[in-house]
């Protein structure tokens, strides 16, 4: 990461990987995956966390070090569990971030279980955009008022862990709830994002550049995805 500094107080849900040189205009928070159930502590060296390192780099490359903070949500546990633990950690991280940056707008980027947590936290007043990668979108999850929020979903068509059809159903619900939402289906993409890895990283960086500027209209494939009734195939 750009400056190598880490702010990680004991018990904190927020890990700051890059602090802006000037006033913080916006922030990107990265949420890694996990499992349905698991009370073992989540660690930064677990594969689910390591898988998101290239996306931390993508977030840094897609944003200005002058005014955009880049960080991660630190989970207490590896699993979602009955209490939706990663969601609670994400909401705590957002509260901590507000204490550091005030009213900065936030973009969440989450993979798998982290995608589920990001989508569930999308109604938080600080969140202006969400990018999810192969998200876990179980039917029946609540969708709150998302007016003014932009949501972009990337999902591989070979994913056998989380269902692309569930992601598409979520996008439809999010639109009904007021979000500007769209989905891109990566041909040949898998859940671990190893196949076509460069395309995952490049698409994520491009999406983040647009989500970090909520005052500007979407363009290119992001606009096309949000205007399409079906997922775009790339």
C-alpha positions as MATLAB code, in Angstrom:
seq = 'XXXXXXXXXXXXXXXXXXXXXXXXXXXXXXXXXXXXXXXXXXXXXXXXXXXXXXXXXXXXXXXXXXXXXXXXXXXXXXXXXXXXXXXXXXXXXXXXXXXXXXXXXXXXXXXXXXXXXXXXXXXXXXXXXXXXXXXXXXXXXXXXXXXXXXXXXXXXXXXXXXXXXXXXXXXXXXXXXXXXXXXXXXXXXXXXXXXXXXXXXXXXXXXXXXXXXXXXXXXXXXXXXXXXXXXXXX';
ca = [
       0.000    0.000    0.000;
       1.099    3.524   -0.706;
       2.542    4.674    2.626;
       2.701    1.397    4.547;
       1.066    2.798    7.657;
      -1.513    0.755    9.527;
      -3.897    2.115   12.151;
      -5.287   -0.840   14.057;
      -6.274   -0.098   17.648;
      -7.116   -2.981   19.960;
     -10.668   -4.105   19.336;
     -11.018   -1.806   16.342;
     -13.020   -2.943   13.325;
     -11.198   -0.477   11.065;
      -7.753   -1.015    9.580;
      -6.443    2.030    7.710;
      -3.983    1.162    4.948;
      -3.549    4.638    3.478;
      -4.394    7.973    5.035;
      -4.772   11.019    2.776;
      -2.236   13.812    2.858;
      -5.025   16.419    2.910;
      -8.619   16.431    4.117;
     -10.371   13.103    3.522;
     -12.989   13.529    0.809;
     -13.852    9.859    0.427;
     -12.871    6.397    1.609;
     -12.758    2.868    0.219;
     -13.211   -0.012    2.648;
     -12.378   -3.569    1.560;
     -14.254   -6.579    2.995;
     -12.929  -10.094    2.458;
     -14.869  -13.350    2.334;
     -15.410  -16.051    4.910;
     -17.826  -18.861    5.596;
     -21.402  -19.401    6.654;
     -20.546  -20.414   10.217;
     -17.339  -20.128   12.189;
     -16.343  -18.632   15.524;
     -12.614  -18.922   15.047;
     -10.855  -15.539   14.885;
     -10.391  -14.048   11.423;
      -6.731  -13.408   10.620;
      -5.040  -11.240    8.001;
      -3.029  -14.228    6.724;
      -6.072  -16.404    6.006;
      -6.633  -17.103    2.284;
      -9.895  -15.127    2.227;
      -8.068  -12.011    3.411;
      -5.014  -12.537    1.194;
      -7.303  -12.853   -1.826;
      -8.288   -9.196   -1.421;
      -4.770   -7.739   -1.446;
      -4.838   -7.065   -5.206;
      -8.120   -5.221   -4.704;
      -6.562   -3.051   -2.009;
      -3.945   -2.180   -4.611;
      -6.679   -1.536   -7.166;
      -8.416    0.784   -4.711;
      -5.172    2.683   -4.155;
      -4.437    2.990   -7.879;
      -7.991    4.131   -8.650;
      -8.001    6.945   -6.086;
      -5.959    9.954   -5.113;
      -3.630    9.651   -2.094;
      -4.320   13.330   -1.527;
      -7.926   12.957   -0.370;
      -9.057    9.277   -0.416;
      -8.534    6.920    2.516;
      -8.083    3.199    1.813;
      -8.815    0.686    4.533;
     -10.239   -2.681    5.495;
     -12.912   -4.007    7.797;
     -11.451   -6.312   10.425;
     -13.768   -9.177   11.362;
     -13.874  -10.798   14.771;
     -14.833  -14.204   13.378;
     -14.392  -16.181   10.175;
     -18.126  -16.868    9.803;
     -21.325  -14.970    9.206;
     -23.098  -16.856   12.010;
     -26.626  -16.242   13.253;
     -25.759  -12.725   14.443;
     -24.518  -11.512   11.020;
     -21.164  -10.816   12.676;
     -19.358   -9.356    9.611;
     -22.230   -6.905    9.125;
     -21.880   -5.751   12.722;
     -18.122   -5.367   12.201;
     -18.734   -3.322    9.052;
     -21.130   -0.984   10.827;
     -18.611   -0.539   13.647;
     -15.890    0.237   11.091;
     -18.123    2.855    9.475;
     -18.730    4.477   12.865;
     -14.985    4.519   13.557;
     -14.330    5.980   10.118;
     -16.787    8.804   10.785;
     -14.837    9.580   13.922;
     -11.680    9.962   11.802;
     -13.035   11.673    8.697;
     -16.379   13.239    9.544;
     -18.774   13.257    6.616;
     -16.542   11.628    3.983;
     -18.434    9.458    1.518;
     -17.606    5.748    1.551;
     -17.393    3.061   -1.122;
     -17.452   -0.546    0.076;
     -15.874   -3.362   -1.935;
     -16.585   -6.877   -0.744;
     -16.016  -10.432   -1.932;
     -18.382  -13.333   -1.184;
     -19.372  -13.039    2.511;
     -17.828   -9.574    2.487;
     -20.097   -8.741   -0.432;
     -23.097   -9.768    1.636;
     -21.943   -7.563    4.510;
     -21.316   -4.644    2.139;
     -24.776   -4.923    0.600;
     -26.422   -5.151    4.000;
     -24.508   -2.019    5.080;
     -25.348   -0.116    1.892;
     -28.095    1.897    3.589;
     -25.631    3.420    6.077;
     -25.689    7.223    5.623;
     -21.952    7.354    4.850;
     -22.113    4.822    2.008;
     -22.491    6.249   -1.498;
     -21.468    3.153   -3.449;
     -20.898   -0.585   -3.200;
     -18.869   -2.872   -5.453;
     -19.352   -6.567   -4.818;
     -17.314   -9.437   -6.241;
     -19.048  -12.820   -6.451;
     -21.277  -11.801   -3.541;
     -23.250  -14.134   -1.320;
     -26.832  -12.934   -1.789;
     -29.145  -15.451   -0.119;
     -32.830  -15.008   -0.938;
     -34.681  -13.380    1.918;
     -31.973  -10.960    3.011;
     -33.554   -7.561    3.710;
     -33.022   -4.714    1.261;
     -33.380   -1.296    2.886;
     -34.035    2.091    1.318;
     -31.105    2.610   -1.068;
     -32.103    5.904   -2.651;
     -29.000    7.690   -3.919;
     -26.729    4.635   -3.608;
     -24.869    3.076   -6.526;
     -24.290   -0.680   -6.544;
     -22.184   -2.601   -9.053;
     -21.895   -6.393   -8.994;
     -19.203   -8.466  -10.726;
     -19.818  -12.210  -10.833;
     -18.203  -15.056  -12.744;
     -20.466  -17.324  -14.789;
     -18.520  -20.392  -13.573;
     -19.021  -19.615   -9.895;
     -20.125  -22.769   -8.071;
     -19.979  -21.267   -4.575;
     -22.325  -18.292   -4.780;
     -25.007  -18.063   -7.427;
     -24.930  -15.433  -10.194;
     -28.723  -15.755  -10.391;
     -28.989  -14.691   -6.739;
     -26.832  -11.648   -7.496;
     -29.070  -10.721  -10.419;
     -32.128  -11.043   -8.184;
     -30.494   -8.750   -5.635;
     -29.815   -6.118   -8.306;
     -33.494   -6.116   -9.231;
     -34.469   -5.686   -5.569;
     -31.931   -2.906   -5.093;
     -33.367   -1.006   -8.044;
     -36.839   -1.294   -6.533;
     -35.358    0.084   -3.283;
     -34.054    3.161   -5.109;
     -30.466    2.199   -5.970;
     -28.752    2.763   -9.293;
     -27.643   -0.844   -9.659;
     -26.150   -3.068  -12.331;
     -24.358   -6.369  -12.802;
     -21.588   -7.653  -15.042;
     -21.130  -11.376  -15.635;
     -17.510  -12.287  -16.377;
     -17.376  -15.140  -18.855;
     -15.231  -17.940  -17.442;
     -14.853  -16.241  -14.061;
     -14.785  -18.378  -10.907;
     -15.537  -17.680   -7.262;
     -11.898  -17.320   -6.207;
     -11.366  -14.743   -8.989;
      -8.305  -16.643  -10.222;
      -9.538  -17.131  -13.769;
      -9.292  -13.816  -15.614;
      -7.750  -12.295  -12.501;
      -6.448   -9.234  -14.348;
      -9.935   -8.539  -15.666;
     -11.358   -8.706  -12.120;
      -8.728   -6.224  -10.937;
      -9.085   -3.839  -13.879;
     -12.875   -3.868  -13.772;
     -12.790   -3.214  -10.033;
     -10.468   -0.242  -10.419;
     -12.644    1.204  -13.188;
     -15.789    0.752  -11.109;
     -14.206    2.368   -8.052;
     -13.172    5.439  -10.051;
     -16.809    5.994  -10.940;
     -18.274    5.135   -7.541;
     -15.915    7.559   -5.824;
     -17.466   10.403   -7.836;
     -21.181   10.134   -6.969;
     -21.800   13.640   -8.277;
     -20.920   12.498  -11.819;
     -23.054   10.373  -14.096;
     -21.921    6.815  -14.705;
     -20.462    6.113  -18.131;
     -19.141    3.251  -20.212;
     -19.910   -0.264  -19.040;
     -21.018    0.896  -15.591;
     -23.801    2.979  -17.114;
     -24.701    0.175  -19.515;
     -24.938   -2.341  -16.653;
     -27.243   -0.092  -14.656;
     -29.454    0.499  -17.684;
     -29.697   -3.157  -18.714;
     -32.511   -5.450  -17.621;
     -30.110   -8.407  -17.697;
     -26.485   -8.747  -16.535;
     -23.917   -7.597  -19.067;
     -21.669  -10.384  -20.332;
     -17.985   -9.447  -20.666;
];
